[in-house]
Short mmCIF file of C-alpha atoms and ligand atoms in Angstrom, two decimals:
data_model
loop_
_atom_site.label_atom_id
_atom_site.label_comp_id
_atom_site.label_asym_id
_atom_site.label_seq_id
_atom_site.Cartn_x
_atom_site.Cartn_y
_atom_site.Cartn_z
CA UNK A 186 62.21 -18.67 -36.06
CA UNK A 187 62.66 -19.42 -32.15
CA UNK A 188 61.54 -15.76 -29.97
CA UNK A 189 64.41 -15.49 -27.19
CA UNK A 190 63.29 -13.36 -24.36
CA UNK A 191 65.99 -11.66 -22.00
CA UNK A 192 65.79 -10.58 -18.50
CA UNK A 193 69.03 -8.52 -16.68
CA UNK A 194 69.00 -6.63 -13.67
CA UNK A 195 73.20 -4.49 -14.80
CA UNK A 196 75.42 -4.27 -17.22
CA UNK A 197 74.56 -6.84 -19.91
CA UNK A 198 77.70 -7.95 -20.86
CA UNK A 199 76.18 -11.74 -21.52
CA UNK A 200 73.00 -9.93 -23.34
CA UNK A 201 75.45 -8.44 -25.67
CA UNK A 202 77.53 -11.36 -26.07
CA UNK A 203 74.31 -13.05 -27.39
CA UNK A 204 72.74 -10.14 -29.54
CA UNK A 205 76.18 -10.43 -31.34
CA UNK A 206 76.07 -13.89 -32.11
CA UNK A 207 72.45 -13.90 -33.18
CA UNK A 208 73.05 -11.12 -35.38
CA UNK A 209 76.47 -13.05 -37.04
CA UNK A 210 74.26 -15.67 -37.82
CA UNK A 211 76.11 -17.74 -35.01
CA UNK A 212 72.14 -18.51 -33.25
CA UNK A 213 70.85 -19.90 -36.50
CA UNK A 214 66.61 -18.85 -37.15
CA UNK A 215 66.52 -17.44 -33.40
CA UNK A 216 65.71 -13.58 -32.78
CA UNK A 217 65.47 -11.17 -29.62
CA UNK A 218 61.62 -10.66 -29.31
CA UNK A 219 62.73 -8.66 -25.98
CA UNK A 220 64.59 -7.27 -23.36
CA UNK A 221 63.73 -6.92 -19.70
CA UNK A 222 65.07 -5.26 -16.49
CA UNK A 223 63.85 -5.20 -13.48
CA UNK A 224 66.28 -2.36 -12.58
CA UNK A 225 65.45 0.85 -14.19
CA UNK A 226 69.27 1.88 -14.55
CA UNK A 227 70.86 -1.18 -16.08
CA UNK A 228 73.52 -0.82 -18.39
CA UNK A 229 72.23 -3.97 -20.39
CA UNK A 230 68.79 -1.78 -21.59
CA UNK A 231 70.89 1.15 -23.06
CA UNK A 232 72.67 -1.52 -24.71
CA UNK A 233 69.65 -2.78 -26.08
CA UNK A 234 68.50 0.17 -26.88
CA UNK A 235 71.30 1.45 -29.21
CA UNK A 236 70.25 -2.22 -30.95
CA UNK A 237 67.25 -1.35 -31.67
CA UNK A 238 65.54 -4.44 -29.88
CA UNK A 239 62.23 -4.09 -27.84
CA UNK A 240 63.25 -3.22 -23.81
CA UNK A 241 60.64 -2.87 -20.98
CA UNK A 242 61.52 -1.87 -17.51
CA UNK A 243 59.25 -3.89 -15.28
CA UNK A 244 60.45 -2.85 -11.56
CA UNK A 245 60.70 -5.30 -9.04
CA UNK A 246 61.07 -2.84 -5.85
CA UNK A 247 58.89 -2.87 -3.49
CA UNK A 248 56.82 -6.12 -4.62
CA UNK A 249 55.88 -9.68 -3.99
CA UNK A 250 57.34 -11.96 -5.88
CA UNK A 251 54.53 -13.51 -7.58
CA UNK A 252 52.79 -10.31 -8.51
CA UNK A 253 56.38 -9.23 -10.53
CA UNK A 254 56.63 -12.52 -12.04
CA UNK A 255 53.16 -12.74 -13.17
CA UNK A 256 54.06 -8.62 -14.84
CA UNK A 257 57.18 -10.59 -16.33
CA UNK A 258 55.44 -13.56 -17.73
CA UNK A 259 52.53 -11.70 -19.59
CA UNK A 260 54.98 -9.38 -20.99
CA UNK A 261 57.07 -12.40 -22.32
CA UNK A 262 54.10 -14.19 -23.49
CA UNK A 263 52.88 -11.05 -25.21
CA UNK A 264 55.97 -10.75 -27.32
CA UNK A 265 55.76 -14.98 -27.80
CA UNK A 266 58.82 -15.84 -25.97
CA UNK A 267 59.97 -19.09 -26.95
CA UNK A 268 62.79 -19.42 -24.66
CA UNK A 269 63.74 -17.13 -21.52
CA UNK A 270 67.32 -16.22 -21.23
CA UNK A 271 68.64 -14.92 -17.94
CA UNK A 272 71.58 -12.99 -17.94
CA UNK A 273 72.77 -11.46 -14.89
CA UNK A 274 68.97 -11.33 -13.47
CA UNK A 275 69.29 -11.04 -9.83
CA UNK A 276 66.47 -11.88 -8.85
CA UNK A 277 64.62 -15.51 -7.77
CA UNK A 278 61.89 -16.71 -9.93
CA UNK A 279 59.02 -17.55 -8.63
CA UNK A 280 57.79 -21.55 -8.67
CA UNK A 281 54.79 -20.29 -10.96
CA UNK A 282 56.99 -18.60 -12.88
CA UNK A 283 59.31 -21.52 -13.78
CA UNK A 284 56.53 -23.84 -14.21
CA UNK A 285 55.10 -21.41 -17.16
CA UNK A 286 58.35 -22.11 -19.03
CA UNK A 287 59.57 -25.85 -18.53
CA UNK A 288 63.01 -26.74 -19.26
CA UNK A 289 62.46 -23.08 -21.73
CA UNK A 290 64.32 -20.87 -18.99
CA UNK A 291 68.25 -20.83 -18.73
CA UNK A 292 70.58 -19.18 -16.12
CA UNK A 293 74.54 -18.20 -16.65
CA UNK A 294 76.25 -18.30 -13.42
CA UNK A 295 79.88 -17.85 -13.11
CA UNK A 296 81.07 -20.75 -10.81
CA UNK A 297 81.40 -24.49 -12.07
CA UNK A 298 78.33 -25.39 -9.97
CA UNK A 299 77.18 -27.08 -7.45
CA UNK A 300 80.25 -24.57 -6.10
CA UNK A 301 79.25 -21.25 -5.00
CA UNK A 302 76.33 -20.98 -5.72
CA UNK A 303 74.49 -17.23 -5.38
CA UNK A 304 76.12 -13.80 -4.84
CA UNK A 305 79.96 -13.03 -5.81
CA UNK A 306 80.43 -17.04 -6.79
CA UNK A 307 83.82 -15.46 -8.45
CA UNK A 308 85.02 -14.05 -5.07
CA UNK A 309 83.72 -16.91 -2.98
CA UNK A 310 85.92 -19.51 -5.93
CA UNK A 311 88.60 -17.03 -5.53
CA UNK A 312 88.88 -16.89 -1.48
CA UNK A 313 88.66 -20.54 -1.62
CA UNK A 314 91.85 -21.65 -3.09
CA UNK A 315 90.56 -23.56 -6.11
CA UNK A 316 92.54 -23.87 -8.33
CA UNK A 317 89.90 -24.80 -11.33
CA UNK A 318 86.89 -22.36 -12.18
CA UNK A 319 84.49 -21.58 -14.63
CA UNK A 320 81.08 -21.25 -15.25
CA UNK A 321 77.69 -22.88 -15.93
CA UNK A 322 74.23 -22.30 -17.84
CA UNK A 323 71.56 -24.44 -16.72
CA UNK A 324 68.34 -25.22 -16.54
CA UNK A 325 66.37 -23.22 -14.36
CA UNK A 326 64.22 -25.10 -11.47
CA UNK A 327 62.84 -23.96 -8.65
CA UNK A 328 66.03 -23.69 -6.59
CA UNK A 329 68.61 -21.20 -6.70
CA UNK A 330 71.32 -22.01 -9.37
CA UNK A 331 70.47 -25.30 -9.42
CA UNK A 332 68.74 -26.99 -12.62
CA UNK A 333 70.31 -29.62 -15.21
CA UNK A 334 73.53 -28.02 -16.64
CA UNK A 335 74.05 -27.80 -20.35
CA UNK A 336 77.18 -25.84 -20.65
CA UNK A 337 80.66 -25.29 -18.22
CA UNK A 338 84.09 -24.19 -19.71
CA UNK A 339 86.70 -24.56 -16.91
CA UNK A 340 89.98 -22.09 -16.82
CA UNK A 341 92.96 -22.62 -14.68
CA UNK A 342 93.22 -20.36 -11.80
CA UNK A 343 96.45 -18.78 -11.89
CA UNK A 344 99.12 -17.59 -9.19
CA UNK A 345 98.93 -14.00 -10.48
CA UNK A 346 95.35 -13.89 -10.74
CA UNK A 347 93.29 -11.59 -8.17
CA UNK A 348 89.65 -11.45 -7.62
CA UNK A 349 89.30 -8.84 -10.88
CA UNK A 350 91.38 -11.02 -13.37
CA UNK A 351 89.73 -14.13 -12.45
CA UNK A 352 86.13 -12.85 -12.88
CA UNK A 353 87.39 -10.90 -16.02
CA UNK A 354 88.62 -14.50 -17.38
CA UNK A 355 85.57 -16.12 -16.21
CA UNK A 356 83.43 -13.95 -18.17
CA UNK A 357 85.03 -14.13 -21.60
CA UNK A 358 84.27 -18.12 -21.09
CA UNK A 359 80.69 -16.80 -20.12
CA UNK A 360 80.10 -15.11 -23.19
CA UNK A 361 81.14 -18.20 -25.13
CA UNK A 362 78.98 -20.84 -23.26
CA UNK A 363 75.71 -18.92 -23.56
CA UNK A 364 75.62 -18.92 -26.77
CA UNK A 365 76.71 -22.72 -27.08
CA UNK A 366 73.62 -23.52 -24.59
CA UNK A 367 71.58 -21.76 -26.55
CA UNK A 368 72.03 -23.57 -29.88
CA UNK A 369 71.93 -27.04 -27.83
CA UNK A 370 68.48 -25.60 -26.49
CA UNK A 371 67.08 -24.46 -29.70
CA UNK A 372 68.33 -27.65 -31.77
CA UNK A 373 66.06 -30.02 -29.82
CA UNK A 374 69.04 -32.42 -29.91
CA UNK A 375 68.67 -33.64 -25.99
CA UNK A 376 67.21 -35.44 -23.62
CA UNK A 377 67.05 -34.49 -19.44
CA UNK A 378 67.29 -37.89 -17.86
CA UNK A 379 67.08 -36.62 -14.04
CA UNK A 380 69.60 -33.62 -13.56
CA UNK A 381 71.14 -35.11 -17.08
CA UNK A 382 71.42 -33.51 -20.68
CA UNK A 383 72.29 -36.51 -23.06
CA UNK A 384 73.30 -35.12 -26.68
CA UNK A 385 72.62 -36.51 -29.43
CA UNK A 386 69.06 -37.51 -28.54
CA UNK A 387 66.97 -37.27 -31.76
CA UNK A 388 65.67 -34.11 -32.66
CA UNK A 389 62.62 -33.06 -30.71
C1 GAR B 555 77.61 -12.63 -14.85
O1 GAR B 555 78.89 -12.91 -14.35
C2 GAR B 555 76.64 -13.74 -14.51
O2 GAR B 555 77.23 -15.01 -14.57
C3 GAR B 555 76.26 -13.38 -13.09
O3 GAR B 555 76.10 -12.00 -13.11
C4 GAR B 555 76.98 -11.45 -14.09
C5 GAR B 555 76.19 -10.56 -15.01
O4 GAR B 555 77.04 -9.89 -15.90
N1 GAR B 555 75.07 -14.07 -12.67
C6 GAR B 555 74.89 -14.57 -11.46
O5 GAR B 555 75.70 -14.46 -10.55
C7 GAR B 555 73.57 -15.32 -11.26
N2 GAR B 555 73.57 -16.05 -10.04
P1 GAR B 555 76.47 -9.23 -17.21
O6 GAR B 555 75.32 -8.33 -16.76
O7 GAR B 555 77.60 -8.42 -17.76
O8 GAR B 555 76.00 -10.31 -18.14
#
């Protein structure tokens, strides 16, 4: 049984997206150990709640980075996280932080990176003009949005679409990949060559 630790800073749409799938059976032998916001109010911990899983409000406010991430890491260690799962966690880890978890921390963010990477990727795609978007989990490294990708689903962007419906459409494709990532992840069937995930690498 693999331990999958979550960290959100809002609403948890992605969090929920996975809790349902593990619970389906669609995560095969993986669990939620925990849940963890670094915003007191975010919708994603009443959703956990109501699910009965484990939350813990660790605030970030007001502190250094390493001192919050070092709060974070004991607390996923303490509920023996096998793999950290960031879903809508606004927030920068730390270099320590990453290197406590290698290639064990994934990010969703909702741009077909390298495009847009950071804040409102949707609205930056959107002002743009492309006419392709999408969006990635990865790896996470040391840089922002940035680590070997594992997942991207691209959707057309269409002439009636506004800032709203494309983000809306971008999300449903979220809530798909995550959960696809994950079970690449937890099979062991890969290999990072550089910024590369090879499938069908033999089972680690
Ligand atoms: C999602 O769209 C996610 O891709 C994005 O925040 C949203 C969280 O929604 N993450 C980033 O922009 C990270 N750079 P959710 O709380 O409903 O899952």
């Amino acid at each position: 049984m693999k331990n999958l630790g979550i960290l959100l800073s809002g609403r948890g749409s992605n969090f929920e997206a996975i809790a349902a799938n593990v619970s389906a059976g669609r995560i095969p032998d993986a669990q939620i150990v925990v849940v963890i916001s670094n915003k007191p109010d975010a919708g994603g911990l009443e959703t956990a709640r109501r699910l009965g899983l484990t939350t813990l409000v660790i605030p970030s406010k007001g502190k250094e980075r390493e001192a919050h991430d070092h709060e974070v890491v004991a607390a996923l260690n303490k509920h023996k996280v096998d793999l950290v799962c960031l879903a809508g966690y606004m927030r920068l880890l730390s270099p320590w932080f990453v290197q406590q978890f290698p290639h064990r921390i994934l990010n969703i963010h909702p741009s077909l990176l390298p495009a847009f990477p950071g804040l409102e990727a949707q609205e930056q795609a959107y002002a743009y003009g492309v006419r392709v978007a999408g969006c990635t989990v990865h790896f996470v490294d040391e840089e922002l949005d940035h680590g070997a990708i594992i997942v991207q689903k691209a959707i057309p962007v269409l002439d009636s679409d506004d800032e709203h419906t494309l983000s809306a459409r971008i999300l449903e494709q979220e809530h798909i990949a995550y959960s696809e990532a994950i079970n690449i992840v937890l099979s062991g069937k890969y290999e990072v060559v550089g910024r590369k995930l090879m499938m069908n690498a033999r089972a680690r």
